mmCIF file of C-alpha atoms in Angstrom:
data_model
loop_
_atom_site.group_PDB
_atom_site.id
_atom_site.type_symbol
_atom_site.label_atom_id
_atom_site.label_comp_id
_atom_site.label_asym_id
_atom_site.label_seq_id
_atom_site.Cartn_x
_atom_site.Cartn_y
_atom_site.Cartn_z
ATOM 1 C CA UNK A 1 32.465 44.740 -22.934
ATOM 2 C CA UNK A 2 32.505 43.681 -19.276
ATOM 3 C CA UNK A 3 34.451 40.488 -18.529
ATOM 4 C CA UNK A 4 34.359 38.506 -15.287
ATOM 5 C CA UNK A 5 37.620 37.290 -13.709
ATOM 6 C CA UNK A 6 37.011 34.829 -10.869
ATOM 7 C CA UNK A 7 39.731 35.144 -8.235
ATOM 8 C CA UNK A 8 40.200 32.617 -5.401
ATOM 9 C CA UNK A 9 39.621 33.538 -1.757
ATOM 10 C CA UNK A 10 40.257 31.642 1.498
ATOM 11 C CA UNK A 11 36.626 32.088 2.563
ATOM 12 C CA UNK A 12 33.595 29.799 2.466
ATOM 13 C CA UNK A 13 31.904 32.003 -0.137
ATOM 14 C CA UNK A 14 34.508 30.851 -2.671
ATOM 15 C CA UNK A 15 35.817 32.855 -5.591
ATOM 16 C CA UNK A 16 35.178 36.572 -5.891
ATOM 17 C CA UNK A 17 34.108 38.083 -9.191
ATOM 18 C CA UNK A 18 36.333 40.904 -10.400
ATOM 19 C CA UNK A 19 35.161 42.691 -13.547
ATOM 20 C CA UNK A 20 37.294 44.051 -16.348
ATOM 21 C CA UNK A 21 35.427 46.882 -18.087
ATOM 22 C CA UNK A 22 36.998 47.109 -21.530
ATOM 23 C CA UNK A 23 36.257 50.772 -22.129
ATOM 24 C CA UNK A 24 38.084 54.064 -21.766
ATOM 25 C CA UNK A 25 39.361 54.255 -19.077
ATOM 26 C CA UNK A 26 40.189 50.558 -18.753
ATOM 27 C CA UNK A 27 38.631 49.664 -15.409
ATOM 28 C CA UNK A 28 38.791 46.846 -12.860
ATOM 29 C CA UNK A 29 35.922 46.471 -10.409
ATOM 30 C CA UNK A 30 37.181 44.873 -7.167
ATOM 31 C CA UNK A 31 40.529 43.136 -6.920
ATOM 32 C CA UNK A 32 40.352 40.004 -4.765
ATOM 33 C CA UNK A 33 42.173 39.259 -1.496
ATOM 34 C CA UNK A 34 45.802 40.094 -0.843
ATOM 35 C CA UNK A 35 47.586 36.851 -1.737
ATOM 36 C CA UNK A 36 50.102 35.662 -4.288
ATOM 37 C CA UNK A 37 47.694 33.042 -5.632
ATOM 38 C CA UNK A 38 44.929 35.593 -6.101
ATOM 39 C CA UNK A 39 47.282 38.027 -7.855
ATOM 40 C CA UNK A 40 48.545 35.287 -10.177
ATOM 41 C CA UNK A 41 45.000 34.352 -11.164
ATOM 42 C CA UNK A 42 43.988 37.982 -11.596
ATOM 43 C CA UNK A 43 46.963 38.467 -13.939
ATOM 44 C CA UNK A 44 46.010 35.319 -15.856
ATOM 45 C CA UNK A 45 42.417 36.499 -16.140
ATOM 46 C CA UNK A 46 43.526 39.855 -17.529
ATOM 47 C CA UNK A 47 45.847 38.108 -19.996
ATOM 48 C CA UNK A 48 42.919 36.111 -21.423
ATOM 49 C CA UNK A 49 41.577 39.463 -22.630
ATOM 50 C CA UNK A 50 44.952 40.732 -23.818
ATOM 51 C CA UNK A 51 45.496 43.001 -20.817
ATOM 52 C CA UNK A 52 48.033 43.374 -18.002
ATOM 53 C CA UNK A 53 47.807 44.877 -14.540
ATOM 54 C CA UNK A 54 49.945 47.751 -15.844
ATOM 55 C CA UNK A 55 47.289 48.593 -18.467
ATOM 56 C CA UNK A 56 44.591 49.393 -15.906
ATOM 57 C CA UNK A 57 43.566 53.044 -15.622
ATOM 58 C CA UNK A 58 40.826 52.878 -13.007
ATOM 59 C CA UNK A 59 40.010 50.642 -10.013
ATOM 60 C CA UNK A 60 36.471 50.727 -8.590
ATOM 61 C CA UNK A 61 35.722 49.197 -5.171
ATOM 62 C CA UNK A 62 32.193 48.080 -4.296
ATOM 63 C CA UNK A 63 32.652 47.752 -0.518
ATOM 64 C CA UNK A 64 35.060 47.268 2.355
ATOM 65 C CA UNK A 65 35.322 43.482 2.700
ATOM 66 C CA UNK A 66 38.805 42.094 2.272
ATOM 67 C CA UNK A 67 37.996 39.635 -0.508
ATOM 68 C CA UNK A 68 37.163 42.707 -2.621
ATOM 69 C CA UNK A 69 39.818 45.256 -1.579
ATOM 70 C CA UNK A 70 42.856 43.159 -0.606
ATOM 71 C CA UNK A 71 44.896 43.591 -3.794
ATOM 72 C CA UNK A 72 43.811 47.170 -4.548
ATOM 73 C CA UNK A 73 46.978 48.839 -3.270
ATOM 74 C CA UNK A 74 49.265 46.441 -5.164
ATOM 75 C CA UNK A 75 47.292 46.773 -8.396
ATOM 76 C CA UNK A 76 47.171 50.569 -8.053
ATOM 77 C CA UNK A 77 50.920 50.784 -7.392
ATOM 78 C CA UNK A 78 51.778 48.696 -10.449
ATOM 79 C CA UNK A 79 49.341 50.378 -12.812
ATOM 80 C CA UNK A 80 49.065 53.935 -11.546
ATOM 81 C CA UNK A 81 45.295 53.480 -11.842
ATOM 82 C CA UNK A 82 42.909 55.919 -10.192
ATOM 83 C CA UNK A 83 41.184 54.286 -7.196
ATOM 84 C CA UNK A 84 37.467 55.072 -6.822
ATOM 85 C CA UNK A 85 35.315 54.208 -3.807
ATOM 86 C CA UNK A 86 32.439 55.558 -1.752
ATOM 87 C CA UNK A 87 33.340 58.872 -0.102
ATOM 88 C CA UNK A 88 32.506 57.495 3.353
ATOM 89 C CA UNK A 89 34.796 54.516 2.761
ATOM 90 C CA UNK A 90 37.838 56.539 1.685
ATOM 91 C CA UNK A 91 39.047 57.512 5.219
ATOM 92 C CA UNK A 92 38.374 53.944 6.430
ATOM 93 C CA UNK A 93 40.611 52.509 3.713
ATOM 94 C CA UNK A 94 43.289 55.021 4.656
ATOM 95 C CA UNK A 95 43.219 53.754 8.265
ATOM 96 C CA UNK A 96 42.705 50.096 7.423
ATOM 97 C CA UNK A 97 44.552 48.448 10.320
ATOM 98 C CA UNK A 98 43.271 50.850 12.974
ATOM 99 C CA UNK A 99 39.722 50.475 11.668
ATOM 100 C CA UNK A 100 39.956 46.683 11.585
ATOM 101 C CA UNK A 101 41.214 46.677 15.184
ATOM 102 C CA UNK A 102 38.281 48.884 16.178
ATOM 103 C CA UNK A 103 35.859 46.580 14.314
ATOM 104 C CA UNK A 104 37.202 43.634 16.308
ATOM 105 C CA UNK A 105 36.778 45.428 19.631
ATOM 106 C CA UNK A 106 33.259 46.435 18.664
ATOM 107 C CA UNK A 107 32.359 42.892 17.580
ATOM 108 C CA UNK A 108 33.635 41.456 20.864
ATOM 109 C CA UNK A 109 31.516 43.955 22.786
ATOM 110 C CA UNK A 110 28.421 43.024 20.731
ATOM 111 C CA UNK A 111 28.978 39.299 21.293
ATOM 112 C CA UNK A 112 29.405 39.615 25.053
ATOM 113 C CA UNK A 113 26.392 41.943 25.332
ATOM 114 C CA UNK A 114 24.226 39.390 23.526
ATOM 115 C CA UNK A 115 25.116 36.266 25.451
ATOM 116 C CA UNK A 116 28.078 34.758 23.618
ATOM 117 C CA UNK A 117 30.301 32.971 26.173
ATOM 118 C CA UNK A 118 33.486 34.907 26.913
ATOM 119 C CA UNK A 119 35.767 32.084 25.752
ATOM 120 C CA UNK A 120 34.001 31.840 22.401
ATOM 121 C CA UNK A 121 34.216 35.612 21.835
ATOM 122 C CA UNK A 122 37.951 35.665 22.607
ATOM 123 C CA UNK A 123 38.614 32.612 20.415
ATOM 124 C CA UNK A 124 36.772 34.163 17.484
ATOM 125 C CA UNK A 125 38.632 37.456 17.822
ATOM 126 C CA UNK A 126 41.958 35.583 17.743
ATOM 127 C CA UNK A 127 40.818 33.607 14.702
ATOM 128 C CA UNK A 128 39.742 36.743 12.833
ATOM 129 C CA UNK A 129 43.210 38.248 13.303
ATOM 130 C CA UNK A 130 44.689 35.380 11.289
ATOM 131 C CA UNK A 131 42.759 36.641 8.247
ATOM 132 C CA UNK A 132 44.050 40.208 8.479
ATOM 133 C CA UNK A 133 46.834 39.627 5.984
ATOM 134 C CA UNK A 134 44.241 39.023 3.245
ATOM 135 C CA UNK A 135 43.276 42.694 3.440
ATOM 136 C CA UNK A 136 45.154 45.965 3.034
ATOM 137 C CA UNK A 137 44.412 49.652 2.951
ATOM 138 C CA UNK A 138 44.614 51.809 -0.142
ATOM 139 C CA UNK A 139 44.491 55.522 -0.932
ATOM 140 C CA UNK A 140 41.260 56.553 -2.653
ATOM 141 C CA UNK A 141 41.943 59.086 -5.414
ATOM 142 C CA UNK A 142 38.325 59.703 -6.349
ATOM 143 C CA UNK A 143 35.712 59.566 -3.562
ATOM 144 C CA UNK A 144 32.216 58.898 -4.895
ATOM 145 C CA UNK A 145 28.982 60.235 -3.425
ATOM 146 C CA UNK A 146 25.569 58.612 -3.715
ATOM 147 C CA UNK A 147 24.045 59.808 -6.991
ATOM 148 C CA UNK A 148 27.346 60.722 -8.677
ATOM 149 C CA UNK A 149 28.072 59.748 -12.253
ATOM 150 C CA UNK A 150 31.190 57.846 -13.285
ATOM 151 C CA UNK A 151 31.764 58.371 -17.032
ATOM 152 C CA UNK A 152 33.450 56.173 -19.621
ATOM 153 C CA UNK A 153 33.837 56.711 -23.338
ATOM 154 C CA UNK A 154 30.995 54.282 -24.086
ATOM 155 C CA UNK A 155 28.804 54.353 -20.978
ATOM 156 C CA UNK A 156 28.046 56.196 -17.767
ATOM 157 C CA UNK A 157 27.556 54.595 -14.372
ATOM 158 C CA UNK A 158 25.330 56.073 -11.713
ATOM 159 C CA UNK A 159 26.764 55.584 -8.223
ATOM 160 C CA UNK A 160 24.162 54.233 -5.776
ATOM 161 C CA UNK A 161 24.777 53.736 -2.053
ATOM 162 C CA UNK A 162 23.141 50.493 -0.877
ATOM 163 C CA UNK A 163 24.175 49.828 2.761
ATOM 164 C CA UNK A 164 23.217 46.649 4.575
ATOM 165 C CA UNK A 165 25.563 43.809 3.738
ATOM 166 C CA UNK A 166 28.299 46.203 4.779
ATOM 167 C CA UNK A 167 28.416 49.845 5.842
ATOM 168 C CA UNK A 168 29.893 50.785 2.462
ATOM 169 C CA UNK A 169 28.010 48.753 -0.166
ATOM 170 C CA UNK A 170 27.926 50.664 -3.442
ATOM 171 C CA UNK A 171 26.414 49.555 -6.754
ATOM 172 C CA UNK A 172 27.007 51.023 -10.210
ATOM 173 C CA UNK A 173 24.111 51.275 -12.661
ATOM 174 C CA UNK A 174 24.367 51.758 -16.417
ATOM 175 C CA UNK A 175 20.871 52.966 -17.344
ATOM 176 C CA UNK A 176 21.701 52.691 -21.044
ATOM 177 C CA UNK A 177 22.267 48.933 -20.979
ATOM 178 C CA UNK A 178 20.463 48.071 -17.729
ATOM 179 C CA UNK A 179 23.660 46.500 -16.371
ATOM 180 C CA UNK A 180 24.211 46.772 -12.604
ATOM 181 C CA UNK A 181 27.611 46.111 -11.027
ATOM 182 C CA UNK A 182 26.227 44.833 -7.734
ATOM 183 C CA UNK A 183 29.105 43.714 -5.510
ATOM 184 C CA UNK A 184 27.644 41.627 -2.671
ATOM 185 C CA UNK A 185 24.384 43.586 -2.525
ATOM 186 C CA UNK A 186 22.544 40.794 -4.349
ATOM 187 C CA UNK A 187 23.850 37.262 -4.963
ATOM 188 C CA UNK A 188 21.829 34.505 -6.600
ATOM 189 C CA UNK A 189 22.915 31.390 -4.705
ATOM 190 C CA UNK A 190 23.149 32.823 -1.170
ATOM 191 C CA UNK A 191 21.418 35.528 0.825
ATOM 192 C CA UNK A 192 23.879 38.331 1.573
ATOM 193 C CA UNK A 193 24.316 38.568 5.342
ATOM 194 C CA UNK A 194 23.684 41.934 6.974
ATOM 195 C CA UNK A 195 26.709 42.019 9.265
ATOM 196 C CA UNK A 196 26.650 44.182 12.389
ATOM 197 C CA UNK A 197 29.738 46.340 12.018
ATOM 198 C CA UNK A 198 31.150 49.558 13.370
ATOM 199 C CA UNK A 199 30.017 52.689 11.478
ATOM 200 C CA UNK A 200 32.650 53.893 9.029
ATOM 201 C CA UNK A 201 33.043 57.231 10.811
ATOM 202 C CA UNK A 202 32.951 55.957 14.414
ATOM 203 C CA UNK A 203 35.523 57.712 16.660
ATOM 204 C CA UNK A 204 38.372 55.296 17.291
ATOM 205 C CA UNK A 205 38.828 56.541 20.868
ATOM 206 C CA UNK A 206 35.175 56.047 21.862
ATOM 207 C CA UNK A 207 34.130 52.627 20.516
ATOM 208 C CA UNK A 208 32.330 51.703 23.741
ATOM 209 C CA UNK A 209 29.939 54.630 23.301
ATOM 210 C CA UNK A 210 28.847 53.683 19.758
ATOM 211 C CA UNK A 211 25.299 52.397 19.456
ATOM 212 C CA UNK A 212 24.742 49.123 17.653
ATOM 213 C CA UNK A 213 23.755 49.730 14.014
ATOM 214 C CA UNK A 214 20.724 47.968 12.537
ATOM 215 C CA UNK A 215 22.066 46.707 9.211
ATOM 216 C CA UNK A 216 19.200 44.406 8.258
ATOM 217 C CA UNK A 217 16.725 47.291 8.350
ATOM 218 C CA UNK A 218 19.111 49.263 6.118
ATOM 219 C CA UNK A 219 19.562 46.249 3.834
ATOM 220 C CA UNK A 220 15.833 45.692 3.347
ATOM 221 C CA UNK A 221 15.428 49.364 2.396
ATOM 222 C CA UNK A 222 18.365 49.033 -0.018
ATOM 223 C CA UNK A 223 16.833 45.935 -1.653
ATOM 224 C CA UNK A 224 13.522 47.736 -2.144
ATOM 225 C CA UNK A 225 15.330 50.671 -3.772
ATOM 226 C CA UNK A 226 17.206 48.343 -6.136
ATOM 227 C CA UNK A 227 13.956 46.577 -6.987
ATOM 228 C CA UNK A 228 12.676 49.814 -8.511
ATOM 229 C CA UNK A 229 15.563 50.047 -10.995
ATOM 230 C CA UNK A 230 15.037 48.857 -14.580
ATOM 231 C CA UNK A 231 17.887 46.356 -14.420
ATOM 232 C CA UNK A 232 18.449 43.783 -17.152
ATOM 233 C CA UNK A 233 21.471 42.053 -15.583
ATOM 234 C CA UNK A 234 23.114 42.172 -12.160
ATOM 235 C CA UNK A 235 26.808 41.318 -12.203
ATOM 236 C CA UNK A 236 27.338 40.120 -8.604
ATOM 237 C CA UNK A 237 30.430 39.860 -6.442
ATOM 238 C CA UNK A 238 30.068 36.067 -6.280
ATOM 239 C CA UNK A 239 28.361 33.485 -8.444
ATOM 240 C CA UNK A 240 26.461 33.849 -11.685
ATOM 241 C CA UNK A 241 24.760 36.871 -13.269
ATOM 242 C CA UNK A 242 21.186 37.661 -12.234
ATOM 243 C CA UNK A 243 18.619 38.441 -14.941
ATOM 244 C CA UNK A 244 15.495 38.516 -12.758
ATOM 245 C CA UNK A 245 16.477 40.864 -9.944
ATOM 246 C CA UNK A 246 12.911 41.681 -8.878
ATOM 247 C CA UNK A 247 11.960 38.022 -8.427
ATOM 248 C CA UNK A 248 15.147 37.354 -6.481
ATOM 249 C CA UNK A 249 14.632 40.418 -4.267
ATOM 250 C CA UNK A 250 11.027 39.357 -3.587
ATOM 251 C CA UNK A 251 12.326 35.930 -2.557
ATOM 252 C CA UNK A 252 14.907 37.512 -0.242
ATOM 253 C CA UNK A 253 12.300 39.790 1.371
ATOM 254 C CA UNK A 254 9.976 36.835 1.954
ATOM 255 C CA UNK A 255 12.843 34.814 3.458
ATOM 256 C CA UNK A 256 13.659 37.541 5.956
ATOM 257 C CA UNK A 257 9.990 37.744 6.931
ATOM 258 C CA UNK A 258 9.887 33.980 7.557
ATOM 259 C CA UNK A 259 12.982 34.188 9.750
ATOM 260 C CA UNK A 260 11.476 37.051 11.774
ATOM 261 C CA UNK A 261 8.275 35.090 12.321
ATOM 262 C CA UNK A 262 10.229 32.044 13.501
ATOM 263 C CA UNK A 263 12.170 34.122 16.020
ATOM 264 C CA UNK A 264 8.952 35.693 17.287
ATOM 265 C CA UNK A 265 7.656 32.191 17.943
ATOM 266 C CA UNK A 266 10.801 31.216 19.842
ATOM 267 C CA UNK A 267 10.281 34.186 22.176
ATOM 268 C CA UNK A 268 6.849 32.929 23.209
ATOM 269 C CA UNK A 269 8.328 30.767 25.956
ATOM 270 C CA UNK A 270 10.593 33.160 27.877
ATOM 271 C CA UNK A 271 13.034 36.057 27.338
ATOM 272 C CA UNK A 272 16.196 34.971 25.525
ATOM 273 C CA UNK A 273 19.520 36.382 24.407
ATOM 274 C CA UNK A 274 20.448 36.564 20.736
ATOM 275 C CA UNK A 275 22.968 33.755 21.318
ATOM 276 C CA UNK A 276 20.287 31.529 22.861
ATOM 277 C CA UNK A 277 18.057 32.200 19.875
ATOM 278 C CA UNK A 278 20.906 31.379 17.481
ATOM 279 C CA UNK A 279 21.365 28.066 19.312
ATOM 280 C CA UNK A 280 17.613 27.404 19.083
ATOM 281 C CA UNK A 281 17.764 27.960 15.329
ATOM 282 C CA UNK A 282 20.992 26.200 14.406
ATOM 283 C CA UNK A 283 22.074 24.056 17.365
ATOM 284 C CA UNK A 284 25.730 24.237 18.366
ATOM 285 C CA UNK A 285 27.123 27.162 16.377
ATOM 286 C CA UNK A 286 30.706 26.785 15.112
ATOM 287 C CA UNK A 287 33.078 29.374 16.529
ATOM 288 C CA UNK A 288 33.849 30.629 13.017
ATOM 289 C CA UNK A 289 30.147 31.301 12.409
ATOM 290 C CA UNK A 290 29.283 32.869 15.769
ATOM 291 C CA UNK A 291 29.338 36.508 14.729
ATOM 292 C CA UNK A 292 27.519 35.834 11.474
ATOM 293 C CA UNK A 293 24.710 34.048 13.310
ATOM 294 C CA UNK A 294 24.486 36.743 16.013
ATOM 295 C CA UNK A 295 24.238 39.396 13.281
ATOM 296 C CA UNK A 296 21.543 37.354 11.553
ATOM 297 C CA UNK A 297 19.471 37.004 14.723
ATOM 298 C CA UNK A 298 19.894 40.637 15.779
ATOM 299 C CA UNK A 299 18.815 41.830 12.341
ATOM 300 C CA UNK A 300 15.496 40.008 12.531
ATOM 301 C CA UNK A 301 14.989 41.021 16.142
ATOM 302 C CA UNK A 302 15.405 44.639 15.001
ATOM 303 C CA UNK A 303 12.631 44.026 12.477
ATOM 304 C CA UNK A 304 10.340 42.747 15.250
ATOM 305 C CA UNK A 305 11.341 45.596 17.562
ATOM 306 C CA UNK A 306 10.515 48.153 14.880
ATOM 307 C CA UNK A 307 7.015 46.679 14.641
ATOM 308 C CA UNK A 308 6.543 46.639 18.401
ATOM 309 C CA UNK A 309 6.132 42.862 18.489
ATOM 310 C CA UNK A 310 8.949 42.256 20.985
ATOM 311 C CA UNK A 311 10.737 44.184 23.723
ATOM 312 C CA UNK A 312 14.448 44.589 24.510
ATOM 313 C CA UNK A 313 15.346 43.964 28.163
ATOM 314 C CA UNK A 314 18.566 45.501 29.492
ATOM 315 C CA UNK A 315 20.715 43.780 32.111
ATOM 316 C CA UNK A 316 24.166 42.252 32.370
ATOM 317 C CA UNK A 317 23.306 40.824 28.957
ATOM 318 C CA UNK A 318 20.498 41.924 26.659
ATOM 319 C CA UNK A 319 17.462 39.689 26.371
ATOM 320 C CA UNK A 320 14.425 39.917 24.150
ATOM 321 C CA UNK A 321 10.837 39.067 25.069
ATOM 322 C CA UNK A 322 7.453 38.941 23.407
ATOM 323 C CA UNK A 323 5.735 42.295 23.797
#
């Protein structure tokens, strides 16, 4: 059996779904953010199923975001459980604070390059630092490669790398039952944002030389790959289970196409920065949402750039124009 335990987070997305896999080894998928309240509710959720933190034998992490990894080190220390995560994520988790600092520097550079006012970029970076305590690093005992198998007594998961929402998104597919542990790769009630973030293996001493990734292009490819799987149920990182993954993926793909077409229309007047386009779409963007909206706009601009429909104009800030 796979049981959901909904753990509170301080973020707008709400509770995160952690999954107790009642098999051998006894496994927890994702852990929730690093807070006393979250730990208390995780313990209570385990107790409902007659289990304790100390009973856990394996911890599986779906991706790097702090609402999923924050308690991993505490849970691992108390239980002695083996921690499993994507092989590319393992060094990142071992350098958590240094990597988060580098992510912040990279994000500030992206914002300034794409027209975000300096004061807004600095304010957002300061705000993000206040959330750092919700995350923590952890040692990965078992790095997982794309295509690996993770065995249990009663099932076997296939490890599938699905980047896009983050650089480390990993899903776990049980072909026998059709069950997919999906993390934030696919969520029913919201479209998973493809956040522009520093590559997992970027050199910490050369952040300024790192090219901007194109996560939405990666995410669309990941969605198409997942669409081909014979999935009966997706157990997502937030919200309710998904039993029609192909229909939902088709809806997501169509939504991204609509957004790209709208941005193409906005570039018919004159060249604009990504921040100007975000303002055109959503009006005055809240400071807390600035980087999310810039990532959203850049992702769809990358789609238009790939098709040759627009051009990227370098200068003090980057602007985009109809081709």
